GROMACS .gro file of C-alpha atoms in nm:
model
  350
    1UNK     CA    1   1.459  -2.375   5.399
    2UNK     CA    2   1.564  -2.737   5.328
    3UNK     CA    3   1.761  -2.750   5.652
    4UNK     CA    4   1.409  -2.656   5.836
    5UNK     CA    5   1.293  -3.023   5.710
    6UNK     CA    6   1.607  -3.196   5.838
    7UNK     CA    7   1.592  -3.064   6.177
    8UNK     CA    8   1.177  -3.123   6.207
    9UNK     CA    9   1.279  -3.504   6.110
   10UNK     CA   10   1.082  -3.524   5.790
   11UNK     CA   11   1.268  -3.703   5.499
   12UNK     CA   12   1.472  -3.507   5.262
   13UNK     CA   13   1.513  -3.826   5.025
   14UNK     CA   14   1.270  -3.765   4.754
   15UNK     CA   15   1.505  -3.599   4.531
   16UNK     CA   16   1.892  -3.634   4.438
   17UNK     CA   17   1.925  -3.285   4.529
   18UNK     CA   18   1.781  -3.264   4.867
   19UNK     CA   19   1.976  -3.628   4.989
   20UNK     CA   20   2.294  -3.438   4.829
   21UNK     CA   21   2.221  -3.178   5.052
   22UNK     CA   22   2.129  -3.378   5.333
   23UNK     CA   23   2.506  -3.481   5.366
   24UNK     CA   24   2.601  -3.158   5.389
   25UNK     CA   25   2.505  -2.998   5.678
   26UNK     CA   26   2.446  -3.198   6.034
   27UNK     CA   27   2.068  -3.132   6.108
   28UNK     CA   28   2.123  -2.950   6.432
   29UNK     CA   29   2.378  -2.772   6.334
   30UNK     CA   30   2.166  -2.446   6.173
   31UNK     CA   31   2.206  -2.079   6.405
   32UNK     CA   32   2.068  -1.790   6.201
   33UNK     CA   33   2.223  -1.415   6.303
   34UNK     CA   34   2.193  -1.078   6.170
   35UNK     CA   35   2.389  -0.786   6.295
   36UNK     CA   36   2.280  -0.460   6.284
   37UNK     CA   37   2.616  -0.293   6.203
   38UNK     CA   38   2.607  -0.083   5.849
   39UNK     CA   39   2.780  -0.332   5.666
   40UNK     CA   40   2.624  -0.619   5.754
   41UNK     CA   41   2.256  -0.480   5.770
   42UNK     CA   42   1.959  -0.635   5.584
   43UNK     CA   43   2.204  -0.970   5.578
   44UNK     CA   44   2.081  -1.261   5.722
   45UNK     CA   45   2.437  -1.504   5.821
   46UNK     CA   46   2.297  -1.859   5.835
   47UNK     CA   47   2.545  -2.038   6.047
   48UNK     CA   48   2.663  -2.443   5.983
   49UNK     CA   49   2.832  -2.664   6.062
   50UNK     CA   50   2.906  -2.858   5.769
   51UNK     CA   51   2.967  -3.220   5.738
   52UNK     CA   52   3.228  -3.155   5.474
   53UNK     CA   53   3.452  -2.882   5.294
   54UNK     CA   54   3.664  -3.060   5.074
   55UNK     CA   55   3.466  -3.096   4.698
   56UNK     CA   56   3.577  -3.270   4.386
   57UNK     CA   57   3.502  -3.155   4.076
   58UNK     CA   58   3.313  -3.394   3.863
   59UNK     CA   59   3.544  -3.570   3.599
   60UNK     CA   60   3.419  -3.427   3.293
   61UNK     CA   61   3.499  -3.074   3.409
   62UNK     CA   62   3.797  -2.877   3.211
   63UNK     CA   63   3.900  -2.740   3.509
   64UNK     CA   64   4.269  -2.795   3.584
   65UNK     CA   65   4.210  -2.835   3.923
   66UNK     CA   66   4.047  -3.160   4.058
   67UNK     CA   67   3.926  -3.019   4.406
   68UNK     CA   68   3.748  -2.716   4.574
   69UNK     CA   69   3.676  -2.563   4.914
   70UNK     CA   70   3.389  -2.289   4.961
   71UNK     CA   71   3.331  -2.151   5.307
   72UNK     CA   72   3.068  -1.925   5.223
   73UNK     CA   73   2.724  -1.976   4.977
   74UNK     CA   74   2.576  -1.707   4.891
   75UNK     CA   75   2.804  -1.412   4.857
   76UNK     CA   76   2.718  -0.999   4.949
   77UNK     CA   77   2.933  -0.865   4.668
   78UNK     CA   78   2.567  -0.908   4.475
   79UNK     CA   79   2.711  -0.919   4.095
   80UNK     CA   80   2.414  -0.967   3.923
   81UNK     CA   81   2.546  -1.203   3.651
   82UNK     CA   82   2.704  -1.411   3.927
   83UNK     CA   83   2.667  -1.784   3.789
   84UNK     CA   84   2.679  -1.918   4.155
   85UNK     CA   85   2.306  -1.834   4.200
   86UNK     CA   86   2.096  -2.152   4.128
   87UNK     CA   87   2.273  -2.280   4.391
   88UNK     CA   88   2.072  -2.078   4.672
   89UNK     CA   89   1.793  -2.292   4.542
   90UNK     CA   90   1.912  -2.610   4.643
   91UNK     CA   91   1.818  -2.470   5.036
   92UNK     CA   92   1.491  -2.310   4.890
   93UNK     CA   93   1.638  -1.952   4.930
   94UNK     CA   94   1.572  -1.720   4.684
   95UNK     CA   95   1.813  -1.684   4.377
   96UNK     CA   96   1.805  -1.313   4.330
   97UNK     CA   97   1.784  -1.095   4.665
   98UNK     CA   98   1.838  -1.391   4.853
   99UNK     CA   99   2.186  -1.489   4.689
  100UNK     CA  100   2.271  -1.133   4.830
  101UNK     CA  101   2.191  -1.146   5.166
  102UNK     CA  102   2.128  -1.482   5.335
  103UNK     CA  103   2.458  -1.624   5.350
  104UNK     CA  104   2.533  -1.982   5.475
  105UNK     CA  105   2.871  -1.938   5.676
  106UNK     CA  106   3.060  -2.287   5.733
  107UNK     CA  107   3.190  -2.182   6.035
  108UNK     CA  108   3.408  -2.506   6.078
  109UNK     CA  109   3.549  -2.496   5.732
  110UNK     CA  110   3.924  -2.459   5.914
  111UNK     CA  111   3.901  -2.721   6.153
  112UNK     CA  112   3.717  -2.972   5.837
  113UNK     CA  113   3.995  -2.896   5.631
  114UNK     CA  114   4.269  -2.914   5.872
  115UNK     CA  115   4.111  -3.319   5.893
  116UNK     CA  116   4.108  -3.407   5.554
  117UNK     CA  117   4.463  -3.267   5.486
  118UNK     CA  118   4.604  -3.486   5.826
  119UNK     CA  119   4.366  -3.774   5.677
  120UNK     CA  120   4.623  -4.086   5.490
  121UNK     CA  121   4.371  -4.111   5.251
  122UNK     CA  122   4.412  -3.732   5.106
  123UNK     CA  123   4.746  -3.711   4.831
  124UNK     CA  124   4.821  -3.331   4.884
  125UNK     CA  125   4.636  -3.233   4.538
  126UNK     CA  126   4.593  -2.898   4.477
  127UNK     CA  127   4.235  -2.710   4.637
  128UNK     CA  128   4.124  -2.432   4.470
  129UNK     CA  129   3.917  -2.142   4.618
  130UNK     CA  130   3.706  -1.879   4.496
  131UNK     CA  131   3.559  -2.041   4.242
  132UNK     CA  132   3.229  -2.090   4.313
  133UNK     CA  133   3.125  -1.754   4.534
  134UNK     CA  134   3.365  -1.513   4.696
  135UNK     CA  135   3.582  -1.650   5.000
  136UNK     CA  136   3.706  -1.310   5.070
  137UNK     CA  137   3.364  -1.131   5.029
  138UNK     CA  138   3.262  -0.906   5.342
  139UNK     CA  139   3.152  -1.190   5.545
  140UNK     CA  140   3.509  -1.296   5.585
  141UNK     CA  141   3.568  -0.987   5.769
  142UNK     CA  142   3.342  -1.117   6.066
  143UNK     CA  143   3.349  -1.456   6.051
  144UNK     CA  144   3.776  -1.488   5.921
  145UNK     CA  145   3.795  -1.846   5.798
  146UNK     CA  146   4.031  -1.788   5.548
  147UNK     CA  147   4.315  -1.758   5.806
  148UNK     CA  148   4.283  -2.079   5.952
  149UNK     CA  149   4.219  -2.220   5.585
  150UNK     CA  150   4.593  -2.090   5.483
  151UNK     CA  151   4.715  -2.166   5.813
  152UNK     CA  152   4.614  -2.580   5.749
  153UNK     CA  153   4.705  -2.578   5.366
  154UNK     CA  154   5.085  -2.382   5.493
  155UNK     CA  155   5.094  -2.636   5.762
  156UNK     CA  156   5.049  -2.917   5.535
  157UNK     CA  157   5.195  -2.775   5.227
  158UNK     CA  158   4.952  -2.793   5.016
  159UNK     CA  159   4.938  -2.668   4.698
  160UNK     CA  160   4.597  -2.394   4.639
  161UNK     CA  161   4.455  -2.112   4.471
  162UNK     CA  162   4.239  -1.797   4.518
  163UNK     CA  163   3.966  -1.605   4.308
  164UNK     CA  164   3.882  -1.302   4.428
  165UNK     CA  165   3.749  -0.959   4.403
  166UNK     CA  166   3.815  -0.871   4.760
  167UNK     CA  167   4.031  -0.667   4.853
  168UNK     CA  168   4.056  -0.830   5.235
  169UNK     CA  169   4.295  -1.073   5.069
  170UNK     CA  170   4.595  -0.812   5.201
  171UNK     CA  171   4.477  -0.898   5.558
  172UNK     CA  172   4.618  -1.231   5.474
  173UNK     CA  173   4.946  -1.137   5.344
  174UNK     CA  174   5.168  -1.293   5.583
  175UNK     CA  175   5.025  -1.623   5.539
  176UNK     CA  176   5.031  -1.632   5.169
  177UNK     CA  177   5.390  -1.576   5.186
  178UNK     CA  178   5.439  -1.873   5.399
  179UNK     CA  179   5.279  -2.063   5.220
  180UNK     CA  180   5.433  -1.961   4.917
  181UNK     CA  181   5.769  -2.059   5.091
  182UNK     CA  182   5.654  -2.408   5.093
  183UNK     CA  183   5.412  -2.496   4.881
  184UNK     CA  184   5.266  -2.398   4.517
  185UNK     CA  185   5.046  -2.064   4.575
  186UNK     CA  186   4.831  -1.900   4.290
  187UNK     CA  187   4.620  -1.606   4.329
  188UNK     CA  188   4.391  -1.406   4.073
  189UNK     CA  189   4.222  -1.090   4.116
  190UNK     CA  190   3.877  -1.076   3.933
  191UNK     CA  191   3.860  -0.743   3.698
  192UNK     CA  192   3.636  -0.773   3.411
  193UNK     CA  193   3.653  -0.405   3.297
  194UNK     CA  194   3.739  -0.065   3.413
  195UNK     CA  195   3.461   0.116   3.335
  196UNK     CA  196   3.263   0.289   3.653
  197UNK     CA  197   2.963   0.325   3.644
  198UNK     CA  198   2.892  -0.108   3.470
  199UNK     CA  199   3.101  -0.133   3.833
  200UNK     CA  200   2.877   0.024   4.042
  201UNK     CA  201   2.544  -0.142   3.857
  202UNK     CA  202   2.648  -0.462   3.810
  203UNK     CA  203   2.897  -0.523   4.087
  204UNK     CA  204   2.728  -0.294   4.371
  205UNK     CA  205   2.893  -0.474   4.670
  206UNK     CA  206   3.239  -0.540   4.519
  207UNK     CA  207   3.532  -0.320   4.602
  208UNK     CA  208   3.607  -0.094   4.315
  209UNK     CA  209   3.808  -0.265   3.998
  210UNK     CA  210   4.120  -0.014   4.092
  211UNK     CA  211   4.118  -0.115   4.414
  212UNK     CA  212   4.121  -0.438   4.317
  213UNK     CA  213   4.407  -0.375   4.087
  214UNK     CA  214   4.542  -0.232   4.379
  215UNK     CA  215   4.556  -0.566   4.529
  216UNK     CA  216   4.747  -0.687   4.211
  217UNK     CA  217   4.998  -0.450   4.274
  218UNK     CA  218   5.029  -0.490   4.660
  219UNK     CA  219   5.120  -0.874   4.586
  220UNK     CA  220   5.328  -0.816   4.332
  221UNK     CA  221   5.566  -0.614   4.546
  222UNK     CA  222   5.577  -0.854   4.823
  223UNK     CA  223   5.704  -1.093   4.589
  224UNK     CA  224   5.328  -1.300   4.555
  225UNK     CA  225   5.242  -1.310   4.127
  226UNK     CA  226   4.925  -1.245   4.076
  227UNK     CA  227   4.708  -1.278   3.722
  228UNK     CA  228   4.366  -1.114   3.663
  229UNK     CA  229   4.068  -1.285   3.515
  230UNK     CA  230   3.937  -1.013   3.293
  231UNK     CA  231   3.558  -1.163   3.384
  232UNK     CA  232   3.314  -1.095   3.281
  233UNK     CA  233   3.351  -0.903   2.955
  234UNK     CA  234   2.992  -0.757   2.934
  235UNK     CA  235   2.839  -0.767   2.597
  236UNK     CA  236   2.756  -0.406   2.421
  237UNK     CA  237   2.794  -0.260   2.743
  238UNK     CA  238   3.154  -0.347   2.843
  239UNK     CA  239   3.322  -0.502   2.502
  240UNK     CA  240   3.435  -0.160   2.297
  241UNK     CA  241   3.782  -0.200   2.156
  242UNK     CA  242   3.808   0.114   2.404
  243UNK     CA  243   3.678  -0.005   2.659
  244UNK     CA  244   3.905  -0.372   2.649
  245UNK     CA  245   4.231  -0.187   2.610
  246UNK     CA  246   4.158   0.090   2.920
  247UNK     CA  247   4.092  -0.258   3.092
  248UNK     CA  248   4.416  -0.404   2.971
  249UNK     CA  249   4.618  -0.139   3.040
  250UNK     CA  250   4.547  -0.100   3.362
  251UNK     CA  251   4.585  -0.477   3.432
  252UNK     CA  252   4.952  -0.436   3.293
  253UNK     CA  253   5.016  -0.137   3.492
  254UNK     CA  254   4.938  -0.314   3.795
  255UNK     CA  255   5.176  -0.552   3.743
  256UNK     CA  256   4.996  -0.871   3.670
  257UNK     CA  257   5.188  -1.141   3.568
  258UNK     CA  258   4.866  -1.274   3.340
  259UNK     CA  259   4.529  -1.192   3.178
  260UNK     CA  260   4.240  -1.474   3.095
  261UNK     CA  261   3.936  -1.295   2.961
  262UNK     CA  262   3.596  -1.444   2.994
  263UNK     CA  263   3.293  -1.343   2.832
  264UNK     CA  264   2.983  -1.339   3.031
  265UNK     CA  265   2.772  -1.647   3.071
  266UNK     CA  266   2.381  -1.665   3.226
  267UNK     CA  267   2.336  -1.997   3.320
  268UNK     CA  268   1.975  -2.093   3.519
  269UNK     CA  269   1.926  -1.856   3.798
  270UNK     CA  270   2.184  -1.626   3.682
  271UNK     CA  271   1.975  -1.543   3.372
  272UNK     CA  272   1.667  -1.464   3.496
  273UNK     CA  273   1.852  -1.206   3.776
  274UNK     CA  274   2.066  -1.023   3.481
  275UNK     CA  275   1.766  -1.016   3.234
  276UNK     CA  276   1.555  -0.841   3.557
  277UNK     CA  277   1.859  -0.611   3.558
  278UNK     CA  278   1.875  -0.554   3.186
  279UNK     CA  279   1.531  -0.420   3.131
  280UNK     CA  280   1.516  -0.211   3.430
  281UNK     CA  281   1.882  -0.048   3.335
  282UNK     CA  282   1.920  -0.141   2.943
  283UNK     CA  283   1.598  -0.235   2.809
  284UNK     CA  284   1.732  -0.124   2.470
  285UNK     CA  285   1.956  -0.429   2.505
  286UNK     CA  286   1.751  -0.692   2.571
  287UNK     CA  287   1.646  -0.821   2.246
  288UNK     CA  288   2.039  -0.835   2.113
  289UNK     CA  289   2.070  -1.053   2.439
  290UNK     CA  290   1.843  -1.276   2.372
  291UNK     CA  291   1.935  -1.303   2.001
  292UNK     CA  292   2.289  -1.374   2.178
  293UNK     CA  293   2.218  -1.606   2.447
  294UNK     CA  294   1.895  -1.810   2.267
  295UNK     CA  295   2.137  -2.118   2.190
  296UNK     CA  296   2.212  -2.126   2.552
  297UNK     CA  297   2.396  -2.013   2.875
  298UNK     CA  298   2.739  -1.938   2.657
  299UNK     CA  299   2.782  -1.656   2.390
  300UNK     CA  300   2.837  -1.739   2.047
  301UNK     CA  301   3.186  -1.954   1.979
  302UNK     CA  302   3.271  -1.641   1.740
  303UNK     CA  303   3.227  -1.391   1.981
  304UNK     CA  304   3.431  -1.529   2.237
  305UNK     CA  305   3.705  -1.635   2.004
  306UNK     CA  306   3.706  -1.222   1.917
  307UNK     CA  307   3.697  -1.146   2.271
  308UNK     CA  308   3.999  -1.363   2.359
  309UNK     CA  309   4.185  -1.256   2.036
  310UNK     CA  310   4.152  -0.869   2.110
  311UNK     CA  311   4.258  -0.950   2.474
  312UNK     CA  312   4.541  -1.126   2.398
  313UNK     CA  313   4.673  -0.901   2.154
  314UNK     CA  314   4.654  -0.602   2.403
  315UNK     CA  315   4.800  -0.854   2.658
  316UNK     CA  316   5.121  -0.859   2.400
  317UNK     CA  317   5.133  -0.523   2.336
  318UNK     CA  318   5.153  -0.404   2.708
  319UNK     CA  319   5.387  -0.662   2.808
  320UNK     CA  320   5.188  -0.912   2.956
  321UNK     CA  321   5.065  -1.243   2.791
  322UNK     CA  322   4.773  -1.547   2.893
  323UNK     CA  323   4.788  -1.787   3.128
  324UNK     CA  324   4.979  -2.045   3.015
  325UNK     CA  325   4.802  -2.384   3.176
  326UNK     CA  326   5.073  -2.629   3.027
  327UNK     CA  327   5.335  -2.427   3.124
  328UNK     CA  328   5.235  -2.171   3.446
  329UNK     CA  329   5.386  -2.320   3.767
  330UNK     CA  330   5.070  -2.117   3.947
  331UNK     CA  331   4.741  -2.156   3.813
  332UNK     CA  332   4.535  -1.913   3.735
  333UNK     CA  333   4.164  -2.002   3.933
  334UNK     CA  334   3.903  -2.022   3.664
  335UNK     CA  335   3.502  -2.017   3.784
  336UNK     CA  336   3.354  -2.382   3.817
  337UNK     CA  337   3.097  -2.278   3.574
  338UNK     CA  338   3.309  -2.309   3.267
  339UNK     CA  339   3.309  -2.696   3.340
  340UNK     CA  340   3.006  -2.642   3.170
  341UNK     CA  341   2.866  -2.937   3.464
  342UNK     CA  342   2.531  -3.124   3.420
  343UNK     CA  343   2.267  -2.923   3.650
  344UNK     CA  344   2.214  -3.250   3.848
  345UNK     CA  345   2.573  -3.284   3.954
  346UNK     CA  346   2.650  -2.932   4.070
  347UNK     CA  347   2.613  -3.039   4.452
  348UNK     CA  348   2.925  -3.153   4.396
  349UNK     CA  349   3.108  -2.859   4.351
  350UNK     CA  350   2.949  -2.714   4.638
   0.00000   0.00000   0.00000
């Protein structure tokens, strides 16, 4: 692993990448732990102490958020599209089994945080979260960073967001409330579709998408809005007129105060992992996907200008409607990947 040459003292300079990633993590600062507890077994937890936690964005993103804070790389919940995956390369883990289970744990993301908010120099922008892998995925469970996260952004109301599909958020009700009693709170659920068994192939170590709606609804009734991010809408396997309304139904029915859809996108790393997928589960498919994604790591324009118009108009018709970035006073967390960033600055988001 990369950190393996910063702690044996040989340079990590030769590349942009590697000095990036020199900065991030101090070079005796690495413990590696596995557990041998169901949950947690066959995951390696590669313990840091990192050297920073607060990111910017670079300024060509779309994003409409400017900064980001990740606790966790790597993420359990093992969605096989999940974009976050060239990342794992940057430490010379593996981007398919390895994204799953050797997680790099920040362990002093709370106290790093708590720093930069005190710090004169920082102007209280907003920090989303989420947005790069999972900060509620089951690692949190152990290792519960989150609550000291909330408790420095309530201390210092500060304004933040949350992606998730983890349902653990709930353990952390009482502090999104007090936040939300000081400072600007948003919080998005991640459902892409409603269909079973794409859930349990593609999204094997997520909580299922009711119980995630469940979440929707828990928050909702403590007084906490909360919009889905219909992502991703699968192509020929999740994207039946059928299929979208089921999804947007049950999004309205939970009680979701928006609905962003987002069709799926294989960027480096990502690809390779979903295409493995494909043509063990859907080798039937894989020459449409191909035909689809041979321009690049986006669908076609057309298609996801369909996508979005079907979702919207089932958004209408059940009584729920977009999120509104001009307008919504919480903002709806939207993956980092739709910056569409230059490979060679993505250390940045990090």
């Amino acid at each position: 692993m990369r950190w393996d040459r910063l702690v044996d003292g040989s340079t990590a300079a030769d590349s942009p990448a590697a000095l990036a990633e020199s900065t991030l993590f101090g070079a005796d600062a690495v413990t590696t732990r596995t557990f041998d507890t169901p949950e947690f077994r066959g995951i390696t937890f590669h313990e840091v102490r990192a050297r920073s936690i607060v990111n910017r964005v670079p300024g060509a993103s779309r994003m409409p958020f400017e900064w980001t804070v990740n606790p966790y790389r790597g993420c359990t919940h093992a969605c096989v599209y999940c974009f976050a995956r060239k990342t794992h390369s940057y430490l010379d883990l593996d981007t398919g089994i390895g994204f799953d289970s050797q997680i790099v744990v920040k362990v002093n993301a709370p106290e790093l945080l708590r720093g930069q908010l005190a710090s004169r120099r920082w102007q209280g922008a907003h920090i989303a979260m989420g947005t790069n892998v999972d900060c509620y995925q089951r690692a949190e469970g152990r290792y519960r960073l989150m609550p000291g996260i909330l408790e420095a952004l309530r201390d210092y109301a500060n304004p933040f967001s949350i992606l998730t599909k983890g349902t653990l958020i709930l353990r952390d009700l009482d502090l999104l409330r007090q936040a939300a009693e000081v400072t600007e709170v948003g919080v998005s659920v991640s459902v892409g579709f409603t269909d079973t068994e794409l859930w349990r192939t593609v999204e094997p170590g997520t909580p299922a998408p009711e119980r995630r709606l469940d979440v929707v609804r828990t928050l909702a009734g403590h007084g906490i809005g909360c919009g889905v991010l219909m992502a991703p809408v699968v192509p020929f396997l999740g994207d039946r007129p059928e299929q979208l309304r089921a999804t947007v139904r049950a999004i309205a029915e939970a009680g979701a105060t928006s609905v962003t859809p987002l069709v799926l996108h294989l960027r480096p790393g990502a690809r390779e992992w979903f295409f493995t997928w494909l043509r063990h589960h859907h080798p039937e498919l894989v020459g449409r996907y191909e035909r689809m994604y041979a321009a690049g790591a986006y669908a076609p324009t057309w298609y996801q200008r369909r996508i979005t118009r079907q979702v919207h108009e089932l958004a209408a018709e059940f009584g729920i409607g977009p999120t509104d970035r001009r307008t919504s006073p919480r903002r709806t967390p939207v993956p980092e990947h739709h910056a569409r960033v230059p490979e060679s600055e993505q250390l940045t988001l990090l």
